PDB file of N, CA and C in Angstrom:
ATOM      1  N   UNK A 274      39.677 -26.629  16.061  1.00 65.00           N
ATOM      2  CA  UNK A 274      39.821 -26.624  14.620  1.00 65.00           C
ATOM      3  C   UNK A 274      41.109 -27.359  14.261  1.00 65.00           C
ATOM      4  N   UNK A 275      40.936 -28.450  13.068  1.00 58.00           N
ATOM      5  CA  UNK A 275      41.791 -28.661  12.597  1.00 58.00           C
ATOM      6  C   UNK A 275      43.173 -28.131  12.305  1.00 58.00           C
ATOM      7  N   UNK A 276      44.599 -28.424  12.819  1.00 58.00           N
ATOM      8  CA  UNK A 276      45.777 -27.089  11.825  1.00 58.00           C
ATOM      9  C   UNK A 276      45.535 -27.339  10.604  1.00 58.00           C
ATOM     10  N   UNK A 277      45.178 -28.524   9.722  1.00 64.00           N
ATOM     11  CA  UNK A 277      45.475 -28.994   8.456  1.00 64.00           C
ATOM     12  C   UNK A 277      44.706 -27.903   7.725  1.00 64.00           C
ATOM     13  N   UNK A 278      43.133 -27.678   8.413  1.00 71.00           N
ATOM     14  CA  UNK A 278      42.233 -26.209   8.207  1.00 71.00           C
ATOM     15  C   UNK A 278      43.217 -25.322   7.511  1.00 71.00           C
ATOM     16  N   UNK A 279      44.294 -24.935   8.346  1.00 77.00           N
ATOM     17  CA  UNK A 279      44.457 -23.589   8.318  1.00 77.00           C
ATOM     18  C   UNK A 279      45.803 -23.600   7.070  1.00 77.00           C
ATOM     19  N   UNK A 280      46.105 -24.806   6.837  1.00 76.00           N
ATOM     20  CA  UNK A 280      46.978 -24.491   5.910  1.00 76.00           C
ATOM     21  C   UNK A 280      46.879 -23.811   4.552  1.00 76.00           C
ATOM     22  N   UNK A 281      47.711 -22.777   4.618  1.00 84.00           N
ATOM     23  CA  UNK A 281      47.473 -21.903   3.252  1.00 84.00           C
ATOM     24  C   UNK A 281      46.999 -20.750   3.666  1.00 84.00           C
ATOM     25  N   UNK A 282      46.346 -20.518   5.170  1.00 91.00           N
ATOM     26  CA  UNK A 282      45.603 -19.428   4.917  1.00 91.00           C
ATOM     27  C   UNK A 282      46.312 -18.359   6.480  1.00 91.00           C
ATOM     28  N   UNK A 283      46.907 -19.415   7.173  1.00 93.00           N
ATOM     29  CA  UNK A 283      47.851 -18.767   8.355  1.00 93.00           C
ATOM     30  C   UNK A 283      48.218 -17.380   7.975  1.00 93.00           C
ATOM     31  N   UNK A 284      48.866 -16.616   7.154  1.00 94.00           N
ATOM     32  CA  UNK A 284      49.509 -15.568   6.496  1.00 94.00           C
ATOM     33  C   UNK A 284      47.822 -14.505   6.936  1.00 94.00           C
ATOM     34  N   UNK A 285      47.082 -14.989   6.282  1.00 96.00           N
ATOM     35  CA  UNK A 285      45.832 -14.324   5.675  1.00 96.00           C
ATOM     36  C   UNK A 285      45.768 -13.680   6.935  1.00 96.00           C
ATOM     37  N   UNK A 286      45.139 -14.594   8.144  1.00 96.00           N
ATOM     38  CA  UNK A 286      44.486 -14.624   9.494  1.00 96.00           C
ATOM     39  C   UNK A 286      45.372 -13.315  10.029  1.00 96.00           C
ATOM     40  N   UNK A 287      47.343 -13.958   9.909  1.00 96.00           N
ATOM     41  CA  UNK A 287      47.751 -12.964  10.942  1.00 96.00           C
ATOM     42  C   UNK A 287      47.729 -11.590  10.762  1.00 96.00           C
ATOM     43  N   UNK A 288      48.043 -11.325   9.195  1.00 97.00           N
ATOM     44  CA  UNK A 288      47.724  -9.752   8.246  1.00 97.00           C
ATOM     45  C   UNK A 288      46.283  -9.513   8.948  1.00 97.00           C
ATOM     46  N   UNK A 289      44.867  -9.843   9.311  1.00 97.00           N
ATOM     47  CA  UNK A 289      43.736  -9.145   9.215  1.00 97.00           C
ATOM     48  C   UNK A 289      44.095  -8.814  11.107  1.00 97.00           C
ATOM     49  N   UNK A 290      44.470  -9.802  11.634  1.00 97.00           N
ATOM     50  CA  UNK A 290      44.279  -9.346  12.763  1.00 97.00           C
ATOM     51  C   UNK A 290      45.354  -7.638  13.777  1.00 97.00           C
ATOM     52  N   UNK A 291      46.075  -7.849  12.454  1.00 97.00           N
ATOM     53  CA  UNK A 291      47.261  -6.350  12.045  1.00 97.00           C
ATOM     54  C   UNK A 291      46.141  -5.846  11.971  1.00 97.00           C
ATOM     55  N   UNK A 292      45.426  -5.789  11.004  1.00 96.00           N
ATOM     56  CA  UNK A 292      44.483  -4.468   9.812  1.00 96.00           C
ATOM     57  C   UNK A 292      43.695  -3.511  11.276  1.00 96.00           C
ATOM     58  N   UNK A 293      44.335  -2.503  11.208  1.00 89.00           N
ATOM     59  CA  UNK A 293      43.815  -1.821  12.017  1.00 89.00           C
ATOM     60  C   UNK A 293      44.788  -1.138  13.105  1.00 89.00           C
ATOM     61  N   UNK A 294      45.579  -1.906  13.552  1.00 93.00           N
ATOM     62  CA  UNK A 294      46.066  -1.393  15.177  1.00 93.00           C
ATOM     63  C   UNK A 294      47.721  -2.520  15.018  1.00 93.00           C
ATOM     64  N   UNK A 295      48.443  -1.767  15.631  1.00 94.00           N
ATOM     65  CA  UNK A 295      50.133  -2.838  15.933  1.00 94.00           C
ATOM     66  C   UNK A 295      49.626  -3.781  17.317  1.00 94.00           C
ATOM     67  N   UNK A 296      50.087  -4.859  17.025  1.00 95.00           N
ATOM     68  CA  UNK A 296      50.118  -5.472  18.317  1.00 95.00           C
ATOM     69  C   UNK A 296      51.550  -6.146  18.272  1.00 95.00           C
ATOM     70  N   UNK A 297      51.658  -6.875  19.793  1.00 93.00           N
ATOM     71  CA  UNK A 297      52.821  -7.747  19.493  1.00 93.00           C
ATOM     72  C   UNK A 297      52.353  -9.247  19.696  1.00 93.00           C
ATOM     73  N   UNK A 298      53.261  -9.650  19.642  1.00 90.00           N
ATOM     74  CA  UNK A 298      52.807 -11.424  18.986  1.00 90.00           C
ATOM     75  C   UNK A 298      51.750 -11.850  19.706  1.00 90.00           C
ATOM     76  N   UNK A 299      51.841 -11.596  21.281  1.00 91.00           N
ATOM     77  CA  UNK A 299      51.135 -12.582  22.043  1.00 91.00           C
ATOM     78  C   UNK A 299      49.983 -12.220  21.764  1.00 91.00           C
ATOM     79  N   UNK A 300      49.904 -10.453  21.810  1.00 94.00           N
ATOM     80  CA  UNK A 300      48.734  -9.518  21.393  1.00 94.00           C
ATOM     81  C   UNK A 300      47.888 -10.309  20.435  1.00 94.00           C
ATOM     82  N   UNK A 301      48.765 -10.975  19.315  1.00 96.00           N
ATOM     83  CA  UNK A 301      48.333 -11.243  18.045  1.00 96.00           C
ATOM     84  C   UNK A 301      47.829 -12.749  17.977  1.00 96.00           C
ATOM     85  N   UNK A 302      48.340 -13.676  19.256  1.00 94.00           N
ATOM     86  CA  UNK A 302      47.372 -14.848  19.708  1.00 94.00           C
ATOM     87  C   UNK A 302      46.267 -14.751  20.103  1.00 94.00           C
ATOM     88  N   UNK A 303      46.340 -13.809  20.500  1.00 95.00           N
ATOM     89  CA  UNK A 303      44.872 -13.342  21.893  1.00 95.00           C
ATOM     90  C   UNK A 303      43.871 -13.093  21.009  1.00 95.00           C
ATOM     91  N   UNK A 304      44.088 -12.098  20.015  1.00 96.00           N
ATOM     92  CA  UNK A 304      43.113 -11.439  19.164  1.00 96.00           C
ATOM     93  C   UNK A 304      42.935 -12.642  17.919  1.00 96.00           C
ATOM     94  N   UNK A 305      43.488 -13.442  17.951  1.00 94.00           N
ATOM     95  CA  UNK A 305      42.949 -14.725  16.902  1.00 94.00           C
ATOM     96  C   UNK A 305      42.336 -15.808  17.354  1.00 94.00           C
ATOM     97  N   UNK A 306      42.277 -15.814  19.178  1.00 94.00           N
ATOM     98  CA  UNK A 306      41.757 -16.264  19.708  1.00 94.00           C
ATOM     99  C   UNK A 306      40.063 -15.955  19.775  1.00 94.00           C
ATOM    100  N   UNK A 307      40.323 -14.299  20.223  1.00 95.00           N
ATOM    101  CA  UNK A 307      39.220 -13.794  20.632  1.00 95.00           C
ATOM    102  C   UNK A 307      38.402 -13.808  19.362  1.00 95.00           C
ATOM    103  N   UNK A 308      38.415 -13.741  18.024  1.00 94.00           N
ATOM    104  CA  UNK A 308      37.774 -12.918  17.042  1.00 94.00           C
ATOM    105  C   UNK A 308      37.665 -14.811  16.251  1.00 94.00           C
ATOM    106  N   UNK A 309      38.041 -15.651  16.957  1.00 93.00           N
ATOM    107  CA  UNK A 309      37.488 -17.148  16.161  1.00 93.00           C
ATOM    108  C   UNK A 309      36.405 -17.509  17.354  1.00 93.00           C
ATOM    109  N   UNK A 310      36.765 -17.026  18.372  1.00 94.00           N
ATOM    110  CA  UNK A 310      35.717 -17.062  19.257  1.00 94.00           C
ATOM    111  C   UNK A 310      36.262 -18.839  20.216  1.00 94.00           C
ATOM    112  N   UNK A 311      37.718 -18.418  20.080  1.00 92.00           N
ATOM    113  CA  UNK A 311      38.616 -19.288  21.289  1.00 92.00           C
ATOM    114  C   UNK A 311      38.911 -20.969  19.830  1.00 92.00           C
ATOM    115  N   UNK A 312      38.080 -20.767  18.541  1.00 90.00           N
ATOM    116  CA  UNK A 312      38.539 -21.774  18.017  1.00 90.00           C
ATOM    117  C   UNK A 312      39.928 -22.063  17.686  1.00 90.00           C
ATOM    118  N   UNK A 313      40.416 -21.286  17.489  1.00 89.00           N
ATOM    119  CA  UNK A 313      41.939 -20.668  16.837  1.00 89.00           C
ATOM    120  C   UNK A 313      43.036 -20.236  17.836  1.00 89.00           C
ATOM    121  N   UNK A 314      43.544 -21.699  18.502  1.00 87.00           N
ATOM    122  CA  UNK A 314      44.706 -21.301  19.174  1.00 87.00           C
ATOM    123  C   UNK A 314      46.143 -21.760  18.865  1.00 87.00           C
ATOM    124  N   UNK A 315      46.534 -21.179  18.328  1.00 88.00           N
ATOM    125  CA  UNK A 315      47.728 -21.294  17.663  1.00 88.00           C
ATOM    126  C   UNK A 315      49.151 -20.996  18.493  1.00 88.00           C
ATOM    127  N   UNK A 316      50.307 -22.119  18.958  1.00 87.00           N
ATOM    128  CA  UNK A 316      50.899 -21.635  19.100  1.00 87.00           C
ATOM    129  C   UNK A 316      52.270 -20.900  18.745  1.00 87.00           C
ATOM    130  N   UNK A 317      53.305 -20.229  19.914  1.00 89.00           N
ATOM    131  CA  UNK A 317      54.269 -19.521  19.312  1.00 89.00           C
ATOM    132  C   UNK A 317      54.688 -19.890  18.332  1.00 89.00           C
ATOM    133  N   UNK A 318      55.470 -20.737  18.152  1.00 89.00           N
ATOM    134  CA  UNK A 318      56.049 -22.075  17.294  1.00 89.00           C
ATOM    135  C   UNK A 318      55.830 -22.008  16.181  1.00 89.00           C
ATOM    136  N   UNK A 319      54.293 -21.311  15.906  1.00 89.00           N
ATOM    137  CA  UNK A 319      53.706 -21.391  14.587  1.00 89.00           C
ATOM    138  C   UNK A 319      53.959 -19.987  14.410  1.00 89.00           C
ATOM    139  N   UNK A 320      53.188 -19.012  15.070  1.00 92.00           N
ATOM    140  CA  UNK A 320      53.027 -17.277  14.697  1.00 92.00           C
ATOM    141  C   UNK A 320      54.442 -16.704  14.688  1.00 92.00           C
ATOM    142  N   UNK A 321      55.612 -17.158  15.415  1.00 93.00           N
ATOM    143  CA  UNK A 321      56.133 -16.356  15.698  1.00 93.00           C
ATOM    144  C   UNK A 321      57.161 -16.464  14.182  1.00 93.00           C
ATOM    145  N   UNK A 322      57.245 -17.457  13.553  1.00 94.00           N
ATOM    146  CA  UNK A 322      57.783 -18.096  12.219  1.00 94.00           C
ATOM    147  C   UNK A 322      57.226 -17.124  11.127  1.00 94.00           C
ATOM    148  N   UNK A 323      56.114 -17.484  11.571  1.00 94.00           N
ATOM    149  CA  UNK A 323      55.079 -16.839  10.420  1.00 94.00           C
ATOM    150  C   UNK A 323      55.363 -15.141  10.195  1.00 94.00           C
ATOM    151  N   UNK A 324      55.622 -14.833  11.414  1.00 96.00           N
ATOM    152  CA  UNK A 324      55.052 -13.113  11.398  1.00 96.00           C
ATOM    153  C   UNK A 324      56.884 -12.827  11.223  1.00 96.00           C
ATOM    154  N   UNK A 325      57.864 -13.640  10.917  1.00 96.00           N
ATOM    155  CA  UNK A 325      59.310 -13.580  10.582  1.00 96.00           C
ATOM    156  C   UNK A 325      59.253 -13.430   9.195  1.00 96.00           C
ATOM    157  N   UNK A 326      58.740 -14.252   8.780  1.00 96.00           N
ATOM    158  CA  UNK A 326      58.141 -14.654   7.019  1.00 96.00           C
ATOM    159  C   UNK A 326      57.470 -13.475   6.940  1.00 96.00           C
ATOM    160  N   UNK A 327      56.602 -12.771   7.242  1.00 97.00           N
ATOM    161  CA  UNK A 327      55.993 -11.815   6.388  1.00 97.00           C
ATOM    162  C   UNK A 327      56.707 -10.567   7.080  1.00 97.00           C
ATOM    163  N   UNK A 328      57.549 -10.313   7.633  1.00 97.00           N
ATOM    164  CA  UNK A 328      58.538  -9.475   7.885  1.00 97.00           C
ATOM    165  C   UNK A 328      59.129  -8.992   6.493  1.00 97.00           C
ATOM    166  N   UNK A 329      59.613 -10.369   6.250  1.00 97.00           N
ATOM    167  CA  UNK A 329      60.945 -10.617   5.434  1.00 97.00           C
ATOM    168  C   UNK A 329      59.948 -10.569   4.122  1.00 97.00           C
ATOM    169  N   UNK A 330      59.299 -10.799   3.861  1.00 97.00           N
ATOM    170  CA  UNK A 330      58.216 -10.746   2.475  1.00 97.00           C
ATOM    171  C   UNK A 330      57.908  -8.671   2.406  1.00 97.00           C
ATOM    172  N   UNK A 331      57.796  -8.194   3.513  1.00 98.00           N
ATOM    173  CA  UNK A 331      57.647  -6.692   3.678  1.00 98.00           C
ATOM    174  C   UNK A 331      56.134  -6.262   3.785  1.00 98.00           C
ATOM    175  N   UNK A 332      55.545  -7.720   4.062  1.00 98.00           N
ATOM    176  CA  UNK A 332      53.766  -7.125   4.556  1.00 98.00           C
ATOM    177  C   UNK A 332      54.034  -6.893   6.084  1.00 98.00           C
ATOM    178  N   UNK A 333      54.805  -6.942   6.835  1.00 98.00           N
ATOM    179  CA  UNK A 333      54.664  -6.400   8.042  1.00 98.00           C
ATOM    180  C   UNK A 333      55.760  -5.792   8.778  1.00 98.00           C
ATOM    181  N   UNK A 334      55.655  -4.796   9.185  1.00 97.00           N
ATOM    182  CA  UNK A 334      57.317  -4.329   9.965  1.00 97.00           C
ATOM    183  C   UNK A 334      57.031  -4.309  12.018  1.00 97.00           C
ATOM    184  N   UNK A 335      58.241  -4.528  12.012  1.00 96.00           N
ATOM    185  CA  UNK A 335      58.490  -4.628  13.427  1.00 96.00           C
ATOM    186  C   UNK A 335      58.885  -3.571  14.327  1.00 96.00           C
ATOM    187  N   UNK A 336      58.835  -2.976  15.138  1.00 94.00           N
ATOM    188  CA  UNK A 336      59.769  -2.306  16.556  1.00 94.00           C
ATOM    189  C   UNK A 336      59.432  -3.161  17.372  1.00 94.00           C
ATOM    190  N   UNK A 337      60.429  -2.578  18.492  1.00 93.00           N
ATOM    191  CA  UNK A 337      60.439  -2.937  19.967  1.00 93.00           C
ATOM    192  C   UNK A 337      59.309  -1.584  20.405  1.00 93.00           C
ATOM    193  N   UNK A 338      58.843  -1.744  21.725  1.00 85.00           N
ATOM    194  CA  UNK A 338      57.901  -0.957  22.384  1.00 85.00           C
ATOM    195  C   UNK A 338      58.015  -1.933  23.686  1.00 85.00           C
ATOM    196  N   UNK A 339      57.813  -0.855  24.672  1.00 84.00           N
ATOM    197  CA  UNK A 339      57.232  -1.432  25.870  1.00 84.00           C
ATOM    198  C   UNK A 339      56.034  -1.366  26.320  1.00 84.00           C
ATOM    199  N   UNK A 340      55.336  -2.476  26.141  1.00 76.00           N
ATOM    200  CA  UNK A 340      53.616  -2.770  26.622  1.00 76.00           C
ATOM    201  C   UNK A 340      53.802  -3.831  28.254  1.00 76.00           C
ATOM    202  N   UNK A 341      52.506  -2.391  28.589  1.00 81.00           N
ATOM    203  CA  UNK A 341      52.950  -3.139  30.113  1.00 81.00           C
ATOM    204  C   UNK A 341      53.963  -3.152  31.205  1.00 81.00           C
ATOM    205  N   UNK A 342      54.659  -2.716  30.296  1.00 87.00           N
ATOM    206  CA  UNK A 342      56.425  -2.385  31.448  1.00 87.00           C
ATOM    207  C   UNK A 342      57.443  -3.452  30.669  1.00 87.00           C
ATOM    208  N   UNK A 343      56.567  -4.247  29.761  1.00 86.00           N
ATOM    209  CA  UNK A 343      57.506  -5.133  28.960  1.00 86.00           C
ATOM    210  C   UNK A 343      58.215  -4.507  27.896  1.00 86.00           C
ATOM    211  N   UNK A 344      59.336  -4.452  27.459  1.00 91.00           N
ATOM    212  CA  UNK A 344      60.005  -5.005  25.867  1.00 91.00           C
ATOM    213  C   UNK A 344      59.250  -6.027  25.229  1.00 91.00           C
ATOM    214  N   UNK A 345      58.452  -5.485  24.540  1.00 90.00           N
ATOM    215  CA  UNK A 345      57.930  -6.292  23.382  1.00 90.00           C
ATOM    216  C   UNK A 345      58.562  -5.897  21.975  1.00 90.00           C
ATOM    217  N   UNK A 346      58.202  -6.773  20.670  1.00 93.00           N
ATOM    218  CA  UNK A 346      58.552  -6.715  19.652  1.00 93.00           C
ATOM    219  C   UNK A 346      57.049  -6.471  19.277  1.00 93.00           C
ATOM    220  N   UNK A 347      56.692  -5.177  18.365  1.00 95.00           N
ATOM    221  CA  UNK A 347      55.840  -4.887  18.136  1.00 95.00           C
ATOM    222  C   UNK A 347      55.101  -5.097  16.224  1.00 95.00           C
ATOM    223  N   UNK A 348      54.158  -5.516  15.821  1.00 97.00           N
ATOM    224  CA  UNK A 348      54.100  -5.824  14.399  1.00 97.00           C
ATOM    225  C   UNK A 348      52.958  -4.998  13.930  1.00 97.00           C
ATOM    226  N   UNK A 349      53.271  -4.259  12.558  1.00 96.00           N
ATOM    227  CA  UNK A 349      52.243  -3.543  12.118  1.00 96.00           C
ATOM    228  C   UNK A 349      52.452  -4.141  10.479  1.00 96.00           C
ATOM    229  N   UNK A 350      51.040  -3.787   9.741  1.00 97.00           N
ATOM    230  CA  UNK A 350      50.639  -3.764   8.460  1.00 97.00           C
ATOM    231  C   UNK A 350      51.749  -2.913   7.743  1.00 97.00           C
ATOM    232  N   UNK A 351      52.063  -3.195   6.509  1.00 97.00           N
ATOM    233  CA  UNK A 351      52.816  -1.992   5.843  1.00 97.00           C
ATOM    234  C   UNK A 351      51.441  -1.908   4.480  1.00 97.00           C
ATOM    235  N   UNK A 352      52.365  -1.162   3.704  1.00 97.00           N
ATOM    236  CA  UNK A 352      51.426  -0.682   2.545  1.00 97.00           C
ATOM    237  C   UNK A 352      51.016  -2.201   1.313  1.00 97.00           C
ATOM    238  N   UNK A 353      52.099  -2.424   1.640  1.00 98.00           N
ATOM    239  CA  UNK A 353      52.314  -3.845   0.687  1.00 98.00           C
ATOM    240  C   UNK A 353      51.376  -4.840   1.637  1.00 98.00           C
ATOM    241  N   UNK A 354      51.002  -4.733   2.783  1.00 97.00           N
ATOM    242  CA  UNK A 354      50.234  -5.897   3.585  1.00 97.00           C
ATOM    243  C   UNK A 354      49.466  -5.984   3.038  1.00 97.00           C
ATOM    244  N   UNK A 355      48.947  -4.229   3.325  1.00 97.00           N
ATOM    245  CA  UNK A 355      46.888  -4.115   3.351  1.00 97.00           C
ATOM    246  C   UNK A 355      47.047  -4.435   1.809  1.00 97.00           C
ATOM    247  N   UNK A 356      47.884  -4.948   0.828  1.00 98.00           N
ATOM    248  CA  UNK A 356      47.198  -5.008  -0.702  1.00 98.00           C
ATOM    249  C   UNK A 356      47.106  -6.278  -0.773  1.00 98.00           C
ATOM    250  N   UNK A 357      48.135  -6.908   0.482  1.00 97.00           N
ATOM    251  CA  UNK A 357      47.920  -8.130   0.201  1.00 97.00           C
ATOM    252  C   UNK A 357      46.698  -8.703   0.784  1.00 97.00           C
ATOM    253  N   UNK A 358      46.667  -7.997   1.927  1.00 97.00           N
ATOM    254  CA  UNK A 358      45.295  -8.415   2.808  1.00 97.00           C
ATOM    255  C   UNK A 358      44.155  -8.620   2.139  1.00 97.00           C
ATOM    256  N   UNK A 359      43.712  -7.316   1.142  1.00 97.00           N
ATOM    257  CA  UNK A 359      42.742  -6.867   0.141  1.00 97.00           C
ATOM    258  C   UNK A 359      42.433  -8.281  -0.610  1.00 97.00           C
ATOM    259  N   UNK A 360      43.641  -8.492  -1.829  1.00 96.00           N
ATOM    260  CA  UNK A 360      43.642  -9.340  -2.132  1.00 96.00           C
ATOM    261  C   UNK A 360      43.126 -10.718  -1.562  1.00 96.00           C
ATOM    262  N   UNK A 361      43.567 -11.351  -0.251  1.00 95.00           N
ATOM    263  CA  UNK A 361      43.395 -12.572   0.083  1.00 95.00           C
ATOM    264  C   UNK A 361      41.919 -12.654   0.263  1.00 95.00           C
ATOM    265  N   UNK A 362      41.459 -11.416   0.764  1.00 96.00           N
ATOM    266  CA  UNK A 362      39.946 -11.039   1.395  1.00 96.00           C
ATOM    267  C   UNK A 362      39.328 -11.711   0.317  1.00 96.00           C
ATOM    268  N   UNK A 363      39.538 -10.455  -0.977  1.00 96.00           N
ATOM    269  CA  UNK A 363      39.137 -11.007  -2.016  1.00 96.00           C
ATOM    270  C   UNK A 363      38.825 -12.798  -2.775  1.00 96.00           C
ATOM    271  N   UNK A 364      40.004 -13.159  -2.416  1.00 94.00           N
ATOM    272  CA  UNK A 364      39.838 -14.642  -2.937  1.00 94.00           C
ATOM    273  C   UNK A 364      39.437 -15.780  -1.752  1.00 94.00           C
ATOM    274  N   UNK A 365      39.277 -15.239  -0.730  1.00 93.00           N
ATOM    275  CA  UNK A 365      38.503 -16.017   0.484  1.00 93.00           C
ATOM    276  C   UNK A 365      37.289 -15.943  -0.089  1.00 93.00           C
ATOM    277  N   UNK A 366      36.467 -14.859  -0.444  1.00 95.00           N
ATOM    278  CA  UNK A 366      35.281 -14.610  -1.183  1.00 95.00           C
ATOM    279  C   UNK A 366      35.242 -15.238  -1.726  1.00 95.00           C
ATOM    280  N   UNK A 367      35.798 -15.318  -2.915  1.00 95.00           N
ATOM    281  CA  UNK A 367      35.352 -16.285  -4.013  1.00 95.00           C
ATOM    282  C   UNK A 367      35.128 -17.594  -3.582  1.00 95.00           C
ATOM    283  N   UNK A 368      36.461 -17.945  -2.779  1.00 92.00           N
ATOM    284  CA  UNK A 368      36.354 -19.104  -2.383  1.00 92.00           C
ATOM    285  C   UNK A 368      35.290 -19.604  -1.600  1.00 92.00           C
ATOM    286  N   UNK A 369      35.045 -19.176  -0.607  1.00 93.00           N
ATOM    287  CA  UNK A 369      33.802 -19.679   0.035  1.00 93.00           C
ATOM    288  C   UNK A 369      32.324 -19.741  -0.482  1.00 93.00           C
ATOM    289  N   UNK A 370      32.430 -18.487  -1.611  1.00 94.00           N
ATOM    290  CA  UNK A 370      31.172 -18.950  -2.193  1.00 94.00           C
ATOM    291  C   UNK A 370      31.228 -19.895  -3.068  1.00 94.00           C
ATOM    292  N   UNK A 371      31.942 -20.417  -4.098  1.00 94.00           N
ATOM    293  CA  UNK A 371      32.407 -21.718  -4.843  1.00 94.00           C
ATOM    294  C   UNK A 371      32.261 -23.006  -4.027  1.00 94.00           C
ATOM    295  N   UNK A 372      32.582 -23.095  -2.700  1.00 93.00           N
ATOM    296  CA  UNK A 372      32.615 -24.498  -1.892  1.00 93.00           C
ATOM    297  C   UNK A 372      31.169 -24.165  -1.859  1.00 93.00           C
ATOM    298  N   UNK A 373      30.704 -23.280  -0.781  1.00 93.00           N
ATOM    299  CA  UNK A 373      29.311 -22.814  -0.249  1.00 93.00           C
ATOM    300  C   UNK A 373      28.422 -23.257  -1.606  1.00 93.00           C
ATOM    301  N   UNK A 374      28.497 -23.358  -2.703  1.00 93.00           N
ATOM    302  CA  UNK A 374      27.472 -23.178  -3.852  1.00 93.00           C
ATOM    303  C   UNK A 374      27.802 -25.109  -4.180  1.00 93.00           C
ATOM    304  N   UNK A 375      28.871 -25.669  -4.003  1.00 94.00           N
ATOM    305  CA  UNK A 375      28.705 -27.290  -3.949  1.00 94.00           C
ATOM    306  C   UNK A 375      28.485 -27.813  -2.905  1.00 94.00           C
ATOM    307  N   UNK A 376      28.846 -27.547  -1.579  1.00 94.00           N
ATOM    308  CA  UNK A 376      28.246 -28.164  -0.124  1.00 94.00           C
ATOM    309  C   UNK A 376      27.124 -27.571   0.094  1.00 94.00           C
ATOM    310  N   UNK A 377      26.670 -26.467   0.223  1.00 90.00           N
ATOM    311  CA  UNK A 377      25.748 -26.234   1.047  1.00 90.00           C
ATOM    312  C   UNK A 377      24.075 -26.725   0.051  1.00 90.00           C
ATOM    313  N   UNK A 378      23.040 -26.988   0.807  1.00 87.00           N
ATOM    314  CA  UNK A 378      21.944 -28.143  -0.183  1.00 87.00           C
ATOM    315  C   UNK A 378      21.242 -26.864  -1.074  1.00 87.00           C
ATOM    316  N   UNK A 379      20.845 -26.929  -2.232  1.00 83.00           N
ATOM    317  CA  UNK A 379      19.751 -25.895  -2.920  1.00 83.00           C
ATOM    318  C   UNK A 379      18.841 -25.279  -1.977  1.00 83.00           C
ATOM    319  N   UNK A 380      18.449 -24.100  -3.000  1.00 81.00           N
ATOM    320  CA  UNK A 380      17.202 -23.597  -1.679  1.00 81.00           C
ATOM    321  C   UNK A 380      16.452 -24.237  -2.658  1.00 81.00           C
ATOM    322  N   UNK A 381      15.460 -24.630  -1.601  1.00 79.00           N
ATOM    323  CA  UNK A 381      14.157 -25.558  -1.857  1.00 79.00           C
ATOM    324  C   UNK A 381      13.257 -24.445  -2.534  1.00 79.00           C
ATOM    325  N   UNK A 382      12.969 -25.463  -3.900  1.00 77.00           N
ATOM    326  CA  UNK A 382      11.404 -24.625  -4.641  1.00 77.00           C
ATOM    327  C   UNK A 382      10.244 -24.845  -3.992  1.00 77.00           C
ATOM    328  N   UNK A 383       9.420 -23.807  -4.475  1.00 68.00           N
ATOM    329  CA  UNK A 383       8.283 -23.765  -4.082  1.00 68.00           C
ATOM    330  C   UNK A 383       7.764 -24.477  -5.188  1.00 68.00           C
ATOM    331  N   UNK A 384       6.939 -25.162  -4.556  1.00 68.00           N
ATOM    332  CA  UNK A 384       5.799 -26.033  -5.616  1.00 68.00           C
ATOM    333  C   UNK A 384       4.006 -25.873  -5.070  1.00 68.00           C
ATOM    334  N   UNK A 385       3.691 -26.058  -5.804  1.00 58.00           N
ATOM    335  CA  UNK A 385       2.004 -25.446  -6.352  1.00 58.00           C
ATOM    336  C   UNK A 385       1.308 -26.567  -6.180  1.00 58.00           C
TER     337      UNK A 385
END
């Protein structure tokens, strides 16, 4: 997949793959990996910026934890995420049905 794709919507992706469970970053490659179905590999460079930014915005908070025997830095949803999450959900909707209703072809009439 294109990155140019994903511009605008990076934020969205890393909040849903929170929604549910803390992971830590790499956690949070893997599972954007796994759930695009390996389209979506993004690296550190990019997430780890990103998930700083929505730190600092207060959709996501951090600890340390050890996963694995590691020190990791761990990232969860806050209350302010999931509204934002809600929200984006929301206007992904719209959005895709608005493109979906000019790209995709009419359904074909039936004719007699």
């Amino acid at each position: 997949m294109k990155a140019d794709a994903l511009r605008g919507h990076l934020d969205a992706l890393l909040l849903a793959v929170l929604d549910g469970e803390p992971r830590h970053g790499y956690a949070i490659i893997e599972a954007l990996q796994e759930r695009s179905g390996g389209s979506l590999t993004l690296p550190t460079g990019t997430v780890y910026p990103a998930l700083r930014r929505l730190e600092r915005a207060g959709y996501v908070e951090s600890a340390w934890s050890t996963v694995g025997g590691r020190e990791r830095r761990t990232y969860r949803l806050t209350s302010a995420g999931r509204k934002v999450l809600a929200e984006e959900r929301s206007a992904w909707q719209e959005f895709t049905a608005t493109i979906g209703a000019v790209l995709l072809p009419p359904p074909a009439t039936a004719t007699s």
